[in-house]
Each structure stands twice: as C-alpha cells, then as structure tokens.
Short mmCIF file of C-alpha atoms and ligand atoms in Angstrom, two decimals:
data_model
loop_
_atom_site.label_atom_id
_atom_site.label_comp_id
_atom_site.label_asym_id
_atom_site.label_seq_id
_atom_site.Cartn_x
_atom_site.Cartn_y
_atom_site.Cartn_z
CA MET A 1 106.06 83.32 134.83
CA THR A 2 107.59 86.78 135.24
CA ALA A 3 111.26 86.06 134.53
CA VAL A 4 113.16 84.46 131.73
CA ASP A 5 115.62 81.64 132.53
CA ALA A 6 118.79 83.76 132.48
CA ARG A 7 121.15 80.95 131.48
CA ALA A 8 118.89 79.74 128.70
CA ALA A 9 118.42 83.32 127.49
CA ARG A 10 122.18 83.82 127.46
CA ARG A 11 122.69 80.67 125.38
CA ALA A 12 119.96 81.75 122.97
CA THR A 13 121.46 85.25 122.62
CA ARG A 14 124.94 83.83 122.05
CA GLU A 15 123.60 81.59 119.33
CA ASP A 16 122.11 84.65 117.65
CA ARG A 17 125.52 86.37 117.80
CA ARG A 18 127.00 83.34 116.04
CA VAL A 19 124.39 83.76 113.30
CA VAL A 20 125.64 87.32 112.72
CA LEU A 21 129.25 86.22 112.89
CA HIS A 22 128.65 83.60 110.20
CA ALA A 23 127.01 86.14 107.92
CA HIS A 24 129.71 88.80 108.17
CA ARG A 25 132.80 87.24 109.66
CA ALA A 26 135.41 89.94 108.96
CA GLY A 27 133.06 92.93 109.13
CA TYR A 28 131.43 91.74 112.34
CA LEU A 29 134.68 91.00 114.14
CA ALA A 30 136.20 94.31 113.05
CA LEU A 31 133.15 96.31 114.13
CA ARG A 32 132.89 94.43 117.41
CA GLY A 33 136.53 95.20 118.17
CA ILE A 34 136.01 98.87 117.32
CA THR A 35 132.85 99.23 119.41
CA ARG A 36 134.67 97.72 122.38
CA LEU A 37 137.18 100.57 122.18
CA GLY A 38 134.45 103.14 122.76
CA ARG A 39 131.01 104.38 121.79
CA VAL A 40 132.35 106.89 119.23
CA VAL A 41 135.56 105.80 117.51
CA ARG A 42 137.36 107.19 114.45
CA VAL A 43 138.71 104.41 112.21
CA PRO A 44 140.92 105.45 109.30
CA GLY A 45 139.51 104.17 106.00
CA VAL A 46 136.14 103.28 107.57
CA GLY A 47 134.81 106.46 109.15
CA VAL A 48 133.52 107.34 112.59
CA VAL A 49 131.86 104.33 114.20
CA VAL A 50 129.06 105.07 116.68
CA SER A 51 127.61 102.36 118.93
CA ASP A 52 125.64 104.31 121.51
CA ALA A 53 121.85 104.30 121.11
CA ALA A 54 121.18 107.82 122.44
CA ARG A 55 123.98 109.36 120.35
CA MET A 56 122.85 107.43 117.30
CA ARG A 57 119.31 108.71 117.66
CA GLN A 58 120.60 112.30 117.90
CA ILE A 59 122.53 111.77 114.67
CA LEU A 60 119.50 110.30 112.89
CA LEU A 61 117.39 113.26 114.04
CA ASP A 62 119.85 115.89 112.78
CA PRO A 63 119.49 116.21 108.99
CA THR A 64 121.44 119.47 108.85
CA THR A 65 124.64 117.74 109.99
CA TYR A 66 124.23 114.19 108.61
CA SER A 67 122.85 113.05 105.28
CA LYS A 68 122.12 109.89 103.34
CA VAL A 69 123.42 111.73 100.30
CA GLY A 70 127.10 112.58 99.90
CA PRO A 71 130.56 111.02 100.05
CA GLY A 72 130.34 107.61 101.70
CA GLY A 73 126.54 107.96 102.05
CA SER A 74 124.16 105.15 101.15
CA ASP A 75 123.11 106.88 97.93
CA GLN A 76 126.45 105.90 96.34
CA LEU A 77 125.60 102.26 96.85
CA TRP A 78 121.92 102.32 96.02
CA THR A 79 121.31 104.99 93.37
CA PRO A 80 122.70 102.87 90.49
CA ILE A 81 120.26 100.13 91.54
CA ILE A 82 117.06 101.83 92.54
CA GLY A 83 117.28 105.03 90.52
CA PRO A 84 117.67 108.55 91.89
CA ARG A 85 114.38 108.84 93.77
CA GLY A 86 114.03 105.75 95.94
CA LEU A 87 113.61 107.34 99.41
CA LEU A 88 116.59 105.69 100.99
CA ASN A 89 118.94 107.69 98.75
CA MET A 90 117.18 111.06 99.01
CA ASP A 91 117.16 113.85 101.54
CA GLY A 92 115.61 117.21 102.32
CA GLU A 93 112.31 118.58 101.06
CA GLU A 94 112.06 116.23 98.04
CA HIS A 95 112.39 113.24 100.32
CA ALA A 96 109.85 114.60 102.80
CA HIS A 97 107.41 115.34 99.98
CA LEU A 98 107.61 111.83 98.51
CA ARG A 99 107.27 110.27 101.97
CA ARG A 100 104.18 112.31 102.74
CA LYS A 101 102.59 110.95 99.59
CA LEU A 102 103.47 107.41 100.60
CA THR A 103 102.03 107.63 104.10
CA PRO A 104 98.56 106.39 103.10
CA LEU A 105 100.15 103.30 101.55
CA PHE A 106 100.39 101.29 104.73
CA SER A 107 96.81 102.02 105.71
CA GLN A 108 94.91 99.67 107.97
CA ARG A 109 92.98 98.53 104.92
CA PHE A 110 96.11 97.59 102.96
CA LEU A 111 97.64 95.82 105.95
CA ARG A 112 94.40 93.96 106.59
CA SER A 113 94.39 92.71 103.00
CA ILE A 114 97.97 91.41 103.41
CA VAL A 115 96.94 89.56 106.58
CA ASP A 116 93.75 88.12 105.12
CA GLU A 117 95.03 87.17 101.70
CA VAL A 118 98.67 86.26 102.32
CA LEU A 119 99.61 85.77 105.95
CA THR A 120 96.53 84.01 107.30
CA PRO A 121 96.61 81.20 104.70
CA GLU A 122 100.40 80.78 105.03
CA MET A 123 100.21 80.65 108.82
CA ALA A 124 97.28 78.20 108.72
CA ARG A 125 99.46 75.83 106.68
CA PHE A 126 102.36 76.34 109.08
CA GLU A 127 100.23 75.54 112.14
CA ALA A 128 98.60 72.56 110.47
CA ALA A 129 102.01 71.04 109.62
CA LEU A 130 103.14 71.50 113.23
CA ALA A 131 99.88 70.01 114.49
CA ARG A 132 100.65 66.93 112.36
CA HIS A 133 104.06 66.83 114.12
CA GLU A 134 105.90 67.25 110.87
CA ASP A 135 109.35 68.79 110.63
CA VAL A 136 108.79 72.39 109.52
CA ASP A 137 111.50 74.65 108.12
CA VAL A 138 110.70 78.13 109.44
CA VAL A 139 112.96 79.70 106.79
CA ALA A 140 110.91 78.17 104.00
CA VAL A 141 107.67 79.32 105.67
CA ILE A 142 108.72 82.95 106.03
CA GLU A 143 110.34 83.01 102.60
CA ARG A 144 107.09 81.98 100.99
CA ALA A 145 105.18 84.64 102.89
CA ALA A 146 107.80 87.30 102.03
CA ALA A 147 107.77 86.26 98.36
CA ARG A 148 104.01 86.58 98.16
CA ILE A 149 104.22 90.01 99.76
CA ILE A 150 106.79 91.07 97.15
CA CYS A 151 104.30 90.04 94.51
CA ARG A 152 101.74 92.29 96.19
CA LEU A 153 104.20 95.17 96.18
CA THR A 154 105.26 94.74 92.57
CA GLY A 155 102.00 93.53 91.11
CA TYR A 156 103.75 90.36 89.92
CA PRO A 157 101.70 87.12 89.56
CA GLU A 158 101.84 85.16 92.83
CA ALA A 159 102.31 81.90 90.97
CA ASP A 160 105.90 82.99 90.32
CA ALA A 161 106.51 84.19 93.87
CA ALA A 162 109.56 82.00 94.48
CA ALA A 163 111.36 83.20 91.33
CA GLN A 164 110.59 86.77 92.31
CA LEU A 165 112.11 86.33 95.76
CA ALA A 166 115.20 84.66 94.29
CA ARG A 167 115.73 87.70 92.07
CA ALA A 168 115.35 90.13 94.95
CA ARG A 169 117.79 88.14 97.05
CA GLU A 170 120.47 87.94 94.40
CA ILE A 171 120.56 91.71 94.38
CA LEU A 172 121.31 91.75 98.08
CA GLY A 173 123.75 88.88 97.79
CA PHE A 174 126.41 91.32 96.63
CA VAL A 175 126.20 93.57 99.67
CA THR A 176 128.22 93.02 102.82
CA LEU A 177 128.58 95.12 105.98
CA THR A 178 131.42 97.05 104.37
CA THR A 179 130.29 97.39 100.72
CA LYS A 180 130.47 101.01 99.56
CA GLN A 181 129.77 100.55 95.85
CA PHE A 182 128.79 97.80 93.42
CA SER A 183 131.30 96.80 90.72
CA ASP A 184 130.32 97.16 87.05
CA ALA A 185 129.99 93.39 86.69
CA GLN A 186 127.70 93.21 89.73
CA LEU A 187 125.62 96.12 88.42
CA ALA A 188 125.09 94.32 85.11
CA VAL A 189 123.72 91.23 86.91
CA VAL A 190 121.57 93.32 89.25
CA HIS A 191 120.03 95.31 86.40
CA ASP A 192 119.25 92.11 84.57
CA LYS A 193 117.40 90.72 87.61
CA LEU A 194 115.69 94.00 88.30
CA ALA A 195 114.40 94.33 84.75
CA VAL A 196 111.79 91.62 85.38
CA LEU A 197 110.69 93.09 88.70
CA ASN A 198 110.55 96.60 87.27
CA GLU A 199 108.52 95.50 84.25
CA SER A 200 105.86 94.00 86.51
CA THR A 201 105.76 97.19 88.57
CA ARG A 202 105.29 99.27 85.42
CA ALA A 203 102.58 96.94 84.11
CA ALA A 204 100.71 97.08 87.45
CA TYR A 205 101.04 100.88 87.44
CA ARG A 206 99.77 101.26 83.89
CA SER A 207 96.83 98.93 84.37
CA ALA A 208 96.17 100.26 87.91
CA ALA A 209 96.01 96.60 89.04
CA PRO A 210 93.71 96.61 92.07
CA GLY A 211 95.27 95.94 95.47
CA THR A 212 98.86 96.45 94.27
CA VAL A 213 101.20 99.12 95.59
CA PRO A 214 101.90 100.54 92.10
CA ALA A 215 98.17 101.18 91.68
CA LEU A 216 97.97 102.81 95.11
CA MET A 217 100.94 105.01 94.28
CA ARG A 218 99.42 106.01 90.97
CA ALA A 219 96.24 106.99 92.82
CA GLU A 220 98.39 109.24 95.05
CA GLY A 221 99.64 111.05 91.94
CA ILE A 222 103.17 109.57 92.12
CA THR A 223 104.89 109.19 88.73
CA GLU A 224 105.62 105.83 87.14
CA ASP A 225 109.40 106.21 87.46
CA ASP A 226 109.19 107.19 91.12
CA THR A 227 106.91 104.23 91.73
CA VAL A 228 109.50 101.87 90.24
CA SER A 229 112.23 103.39 92.44
CA VAL A 230 110.19 103.22 95.64
CA VAL A 231 108.95 99.67 95.02
CA THR A 232 112.53 98.55 94.32
CA ALA A 233 113.64 100.24 97.55
CA MET A 234 110.90 98.41 99.43
CA ILE A 235 112.03 95.09 98.01
CA VAL A 236 115.66 95.83 98.84
CA ALA A 237 114.87 97.06 102.38
CA GLY A 238 111.93 94.88 103.27
CA THR A 239 112.59 91.33 102.12
CA GLU A 240 115.75 90.01 103.69
CA THR A 241 115.04 91.89 106.92
CA ILE A 242 111.92 89.91 107.69
CA VAL A 243 113.42 86.66 106.37
CA SER A 244 116.33 87.34 108.73
CA PHE A 245 114.07 88.05 111.69
CA ALA A 246 111.48 85.26 111.83
CA PRO A 247 113.87 82.27 112.12
CA ARG A 248 116.09 84.13 114.59
CA PHE A 249 113.03 85.06 116.65
CA THR A 250 111.99 81.40 116.62
CA ASN A 251 115.36 80.26 117.85
CA LEU A 252 115.45 82.92 120.58
CA VAL A 253 112.03 82.08 122.02
CA VAL A 254 112.42 78.31 121.73
CA GLU A 255 115.93 78.14 123.20
CA SER A 256 115.29 80.71 125.97
CA GLY A 257 112.12 78.84 126.98
CA HIS A 258 110.03 81.98 126.45
CA LEU A 259 107.80 80.30 123.87
CA ALA A 260 106.13 78.30 126.65
CA HIS A 261 105.15 81.62 128.24
CA LEU A 262 103.85 83.01 124.94
CA ALA A 263 101.76 79.87 124.46
CA GLN A 264 99.94 80.74 127.70
CA HIS A 265 100.07 84.52 127.24
CA PRO A 266 99.65 85.38 123.56
CA GLU A 267 99.01 88.99 124.62
CA ASP A 268 102.78 89.21 125.29
CA VAL A 269 103.68 88.50 121.64
CA PRO A 270 104.28 92.19 120.72
CA THR A 271 106.70 92.63 123.66
CA ALA A 272 108.60 89.47 122.72
CA VAL A 273 108.82 90.62 119.09
CA ALA A 274 110.17 94.05 120.14
CA GLU A 275 112.78 92.49 122.43
CA ALA A 276 113.83 90.02 119.72
CA MET A 277 114.19 92.94 117.27
CA ARG A 278 116.48 94.62 119.81
CA VAL A 279 118.63 91.49 120.00
CA THR A 280 118.66 90.63 116.29
CA VAL A 281 118.64 94.12 114.64
CA PRO A 282 117.95 92.69 111.16
CA SER A 283 119.32 95.84 109.47
CA PRO A 284 122.52 95.94 111.52
CA VAL A 285 124.24 99.12 110.35
CA MET A 286 123.17 102.56 109.05
CA ILE A 287 125.41 104.96 107.16
CA ARG A 288 125.45 108.75 106.99
CA SER A 289 127.66 111.30 105.26
CA VAL A 290 128.87 114.23 107.41
CA LEU A 291 127.91 117.71 106.16
CA ARG A 292 130.00 119.95 108.45
CA ASP A 293 133.05 119.74 110.72
CA HIS A 294 132.18 119.20 114.40
CA ARG A 295 132.89 116.96 117.40
CA VAL A 296 130.92 113.97 118.69
CA ASP A 297 131.79 113.02 122.27
CA GLY A 298 135.19 114.66 121.84
CA VAL A 299 135.93 112.86 118.56
CA ARG A 300 136.64 115.14 115.59
CA VAL A 301 134.34 114.61 112.63
CA ARG A 302 134.95 116.32 109.28
CA ALA A 303 132.63 117.24 106.43
CA GLY A 304 132.64 114.46 103.81
CA GLU A 305 133.42 111.71 106.31
CA ARG A 306 131.30 108.63 106.82
CA MET A 307 129.40 107.87 110.01
CA VAL A 308 128.92 104.15 110.57
CA LEU A 309 126.02 103.71 112.97
CA ALA A 310 126.61 100.24 114.39
CA ASN A 311 123.04 99.69 115.49
CA ILE A 312 123.41 96.02 116.35
CA PHE A 313 126.22 96.79 118.80
CA ALA A 314 124.39 99.79 120.29
CA CYS A 315 121.29 97.68 120.96
CA ALA A 316 123.41 94.79 122.30
CA ARG A 317 124.55 97.01 125.17
CA ALA A 318 121.27 96.23 126.96
CA GLY A 319 122.36 92.59 127.32
CA ASP A 320 120.78 89.21 126.66
CA PHE A 321 117.27 88.49 125.40
CA ASP A 322 114.89 89.40 128.23
CA PRO A 323 111.29 90.10 127.25
CA PHE A 324 110.36 90.81 130.87
CA ARG A 325 112.61 93.86 131.02
CA PRO A 326 111.30 96.87 129.10
CA VAL A 327 113.45 97.83 126.11
CA PRO A 328 115.62 100.77 127.32
CA LYS A 329 114.03 104.05 126.24
CA GLU A 330 116.94 105.21 124.07
CA MET A 331 116.79 101.96 122.07
CA ARG A 332 113.06 101.85 121.49
CA GLN A 333 112.31 101.13 117.81
CA LEU A 334 115.90 102.05 116.93
CA TRP A 335 116.06 98.83 114.88
CA PHE A 336 113.73 100.66 112.49
CA GLY A 337 115.93 103.78 112.51
CA ALA A 338 114.71 107.24 113.57
CA GLY A 339 113.88 110.62 112.07
CA ALA A 340 113.21 111.37 108.42
CA HIS A 341 114.29 107.94 107.14
CA PHE A 342 112.53 105.91 109.84
CA CYS A 343 111.51 102.60 108.23
CA ILE A 344 108.44 103.32 106.14
CA GLY A 345 107.64 99.59 106.13
CA MET A 346 107.55 99.40 109.93
CA PRO A 347 103.77 98.78 110.14
CA LEU A 348 104.04 95.95 107.59
CA ALA A 349 107.21 94.49 109.14
CA THR A 350 105.70 94.54 112.65
CA LEU A 351 102.53 92.97 111.38
CA GLU A 352 104.40 90.18 109.56
CA ALA A 353 106.53 89.51 112.64
CA GLU A 354 103.62 89.53 115.09
CA VAL A 355 101.34 87.40 112.94
CA PHE A 356 104.15 84.85 112.57
CA ALA A 357 104.95 84.95 116.32
CA ALA A 358 101.29 84.53 117.24
CA ALA A 359 101.03 81.46 114.98
CA LEU A 360 104.12 79.97 116.62
CA ALA A 361 102.66 80.68 120.09
CA ARG A 362 99.36 79.00 119.15
CA ALA A 363 101.23 75.97 117.88
CA ALA A 364 103.22 75.83 121.12
CA ALA A 365 99.98 75.81 123.12
CA ALA A 366 99.28 72.34 121.68
CA GLY A 367 102.66 70.92 122.74
CA PRO A 368 106.27 72.00 123.30
CA ILE A 369 108.24 72.95 120.21
CA ARG A 370 111.90 72.21 119.74
CA VAL A 371 114.53 73.05 117.16
CA VAL A 372 115.51 69.95 115.22
CA THR A 373 118.03 71.36 112.72
CA ARG A 374 119.86 74.65 112.60
CA VAL A 375 121.98 75.64 109.58
CA ARG A 376 123.40 79.17 109.66
CA LYS A 377 123.82 81.21 106.50
CA GLN A 378 127.34 82.09 105.46
CA ARG A 379 128.46 85.45 104.07
CA THR A 380 125.16 87.21 103.41
CA MET A 381 124.02 90.74 104.06
CA ALA A 382 121.08 89.70 106.21
CA ALA A 383 122.24 87.31 108.90
CA SER A 384 119.93 84.34 109.30
CA TYR A 385 119.56 80.60 109.05
CA ARG A 386 119.61 78.71 105.79
CA ARG A 387 117.37 76.16 107.50
CA LEU A 388 115.73 76.20 110.92
CA VAL A 389 113.65 73.09 111.30
CA ILE A 390 111.25 72.84 114.24
CA ARG A 391 108.88 70.13 115.40
CA SER A 392 106.04 69.93 117.87
CA GLU A 393 107.48 67.63 120.55
CA ALA A 394 104.36 65.66 121.16
CA ALA A 395 105.35 63.78 117.97
CA ALA A 396 108.00 61.88 119.92
CA ARG A 397 105.56 60.58 122.53
C1 HEM B 1 112.22 93.55 110.39
C2 HEM B 1 112.03 94.24 109.33
C3 HEM B 1 112.67 95.58 109.00
C4 HEM B 1 113.70 96.25 109.62
C5 HEM B 1 114.49 95.84 110.85
C6 HEM B 1 113.89 97.49 108.88
C7 HEM B 1 114.84 98.46 109.22
C8 HEM B 1 114.97 99.67 108.58
C9 HEM B 1 115.87 100.73 108.99
C10 HEM B 1 116.86 100.65 110.16
C11 HEM B 1 115.71 101.78 108.14
C12 HEM B 1 116.40 103.14 108.21
C13 HEM B 1 117.73 103.13 107.51
C14 HEM B 1 118.49 104.43 107.66
O1 HEM B 1 118.01 105.38 108.25
O2 HEM B 1 119.63 104.48 107.15
C15 HEM B 1 114.70 101.38 107.15
C16 HEM B 1 114.28 102.17 106.10
C17 HEM B 1 113.41 101.72 105.12
N1 HEM B 1 112.67 100.56 105.14
FE1 HEM B 1 112.74 99.12 106.56
N2 HEM B 1 113.02 97.52 107.84
C18 HEM B 1 112.24 96.39 107.87
C19 HEM B 1 111.22 96.07 107.02
C20 HEM B 1 110.81 96.83 105.95
C21 HEM B 1 109.71 96.51 105.05
C22 HEM B 1 108.81 95.29 105.19
C23 HEM B 1 109.68 97.47 104.08
C24 HEM B 1 108.78 97.68 102.89
C25 HEM B 1 107.75 97.16 102.59
C26 HEM B 1 110.73 98.42 104.39
C27 HEM B 1 111.02 99.54 103.63
C28 HEM B 1 111.91 100.52 103.98
C29 HEM B 1 112.18 101.70 103.16
C30 HEM B 1 111.58 102.03 101.80
C31 HEM B 1 113.13 102.45 103.88
C32 HEM B 1 113.73 103.78 103.45
C33 HEM B 1 112.90 104.90 104.04
C34 HEM B 1 113.48 106.26 103.78
O3 HEM B 1 114.70 106.36 103.51
O4 HEM B 1 112.72 107.24 103.85
N3 HEM B 1 111.38 97.99 105.53
N4 HEM B 1 114.26 100.09 107.46
#
C-alpha cells in the first residue's frame, strides 16, 4: 500500500479536531477564527497571532527579538510554579549554559534504561491483553507508562506512580489555551501538590539515587535547587503531552486504516508517528514576548506585546493525516518547537511514542484492531481522550 484512504483519513483527522475542540472550546474556536483571517493577525487583548510554519520558525530562531521572558511571556505563568531557573522560563546565556549541562541527560544509555525497565514491560502487558482479545483502554496504558517515567525523573518510588501522575496532572488542570497567570488560590493548591514531588527530587539528589535524573544532574554539577526546577519543568512539559499523543495516534491510525499498513511494515512506524505529531501537535501553542518594535508580514508589532504562535493551526495547513506524504519541510519537528527552547525531552518523547506505536503495530499483525469506546476529555490543557478502548477484532469471530 502506498496511499492512505483519503476519506477515512479525513474522518480520522476531523475526529482529532473534535478532541481539541472539546478540550479548549472557547480558546480553540477563537484561535481558529483568527487564523482563518490570516497567517499573522493582531488581536487586541490577545497579542499577535501567527499561524504560518516558516514564519513561526523564524520567530523561534530569533532570540534578540522574541523572548520567553517579559510581559506576556511564559515566565509569568510558570516561574511561580517551577522556580526561576526551570529552562522554559529562562533566556540568554544562563539558559544556554544550563541546557548544555543537561544535554548528556538523554543519553542513549538513559533512554535504553527507560525502554528496558519501564516501556518494555508495560508494552508486553498491553500486547498480551490485546492478544487475549480483551478490551484495552489505551489512555490507562500510556498513563501508567508516563507515571512510571515521572518516578524515574523525580526519583519517587514507582509503587506510588499513579498518585504521582495525579499530582502532576492537577497542576496542569488549571491551565487553558489562554491562561496568562495562576490565581493565588490555584498557586496554593499547586504548591501543595508540588511539595511532595519536590521532596522526592531533593531526596534523590541528596542520596544520588542511581538511575534517577536528580542523580545524573548532580553528577553534572547542577545545584539542588536548579535540579528541582528542571525536573518540575520536565514533569509539566513532558507528561500530558505524551498522554495526549498516544491515544490520539491510536485513533488516527485505526480510523484511517493505516494501522493495517504498519502491521505489515513496522519500519514505517517513525514516519507515522511524525505525521501524527503534525496532526495532533500535543503542545498546541507557544508564547513569546516581543523585545523591540518591528513588522511581521506587514503587521506592526511593539515591544512588550505577546506573540501567540498557534502551532496546531500552522501545522494543520498541510491538510489531513497522510503518512505517505513527507511532512512539509517548514513544519518538520515544529511540534517540538525550534531554536534555543527546542524540546529537550524530544528524544524521550519520540522514543515513548515509537515504542508504543510499534507495540500497537505488532498487535495489529495478529488481527485487525478497532476502537470500541471513545470518550473525549473536556476542558483540559492537553487535548486527549478520557478513555479510548480498543480490541483485537479476532475476538468477535
Ligand atoms: C509528544 C511529546 C512532547 C511534545 C509535543 C513537546 C513539545 C514541546 C515544545 C513545543 C517545546 C518548546 C516550547 C517553546 O519554545 O515555547 C518544549 C519544550 C520543553 N519540553 Fe517538550 N514536548 C514533549 C515531551 C517532552 C518530554 C517527555 C519532556 C521531558 C522529559 C519535555 C520537556 C521539555 C522541557 C524541559 C522544555 C523546555 C526547554 C527549554 O525551554 O529550554 N517535553 N516541548
């Protein structure tokens, strides 16, 4: 097979749009309306909304004009949560320096240990349940895997993985597409939840617990406080994104019919994952603060204004899910950002996604898989399903 069934792919893509709509009704509709007006649009009270992949990449690659730090920038939202030095709220030389120190973190050795000790056993259970023709909730499967990975990052005991994930998610539960700042009441709850996560990070750091990120960071000479900030940032940025992606990927490949191809051609899994990232864009919007007056595509932009980079709408311009068409060059990896803040967890996220997709493809090789139940999440930051139950069809025979 060298082409996707266009009608099935369209239906699958539309269903994914509905998932996003359910998560952010008002924000999504407003942004969609704005991006239909043009690729660079000034919106009073919101900022300048950009939905063109090439332009967005230029903005992300220009740190002298656009910053994470400043009025309307993401630091205003995140600094009270993650502390002042958590990567995603830093800029300039300090940011570059901390990132350089973190580069060895996602080494092949560390990633291998995540695969061997967390993902392989979780995926074996997943495949075995499908082989028994049981109903399997993909959301529950990926949540467990994500929770165990959080434990690895924080050094928290894996026995309490579910509680750990619940805490991380409550923090994100307060954020919507348009949130600029947390309220005092929200901050109090968030700090309460974070206290437990932060304590385990500090304990792992102090005892240099083998195989944990805090221990690896300590070995790189990073301070305890910076370690807590970075680990919190990783939890904030890296949990809901993957929990958002895996069920939406599943729905896209099942409903478009592409899973049957992957069952026969597992070597195409990475391409399918990349194309599904382009369609789903699990981190749908990026924010920057403008540092100097200038024009973007004729639109006036002033220092202190907010740039809203509507990534999900920029990537949607390439059309429906089609893993046989190469991702347009200007969009490549844009779902992980670009430039100085490019997703530091990209190797881990890609690995999690591809290992999951490969397990699904292997299961599909034994018999067709269908979606039995689909429950979309309402009003959450990371669009996804609350439940996505699949079954290996052979069960019905
Ligand atoms: C499908 C999964 C993921 C997606 C789509 C994603 C997307 C992104 C994007 C778009 C950015 C850049 C934001 C900006 O420039 O404003 C980013 C940054 C970041 N991501 Fe990811 N991410 C994913 C998974 C992860 C994972 C698994 C981790 C950690 C283990 C992680 C940790 C981070 C951190 C710490 C940053 C901030 C980096 C910096 O500011 O220097 N992400 N991510």
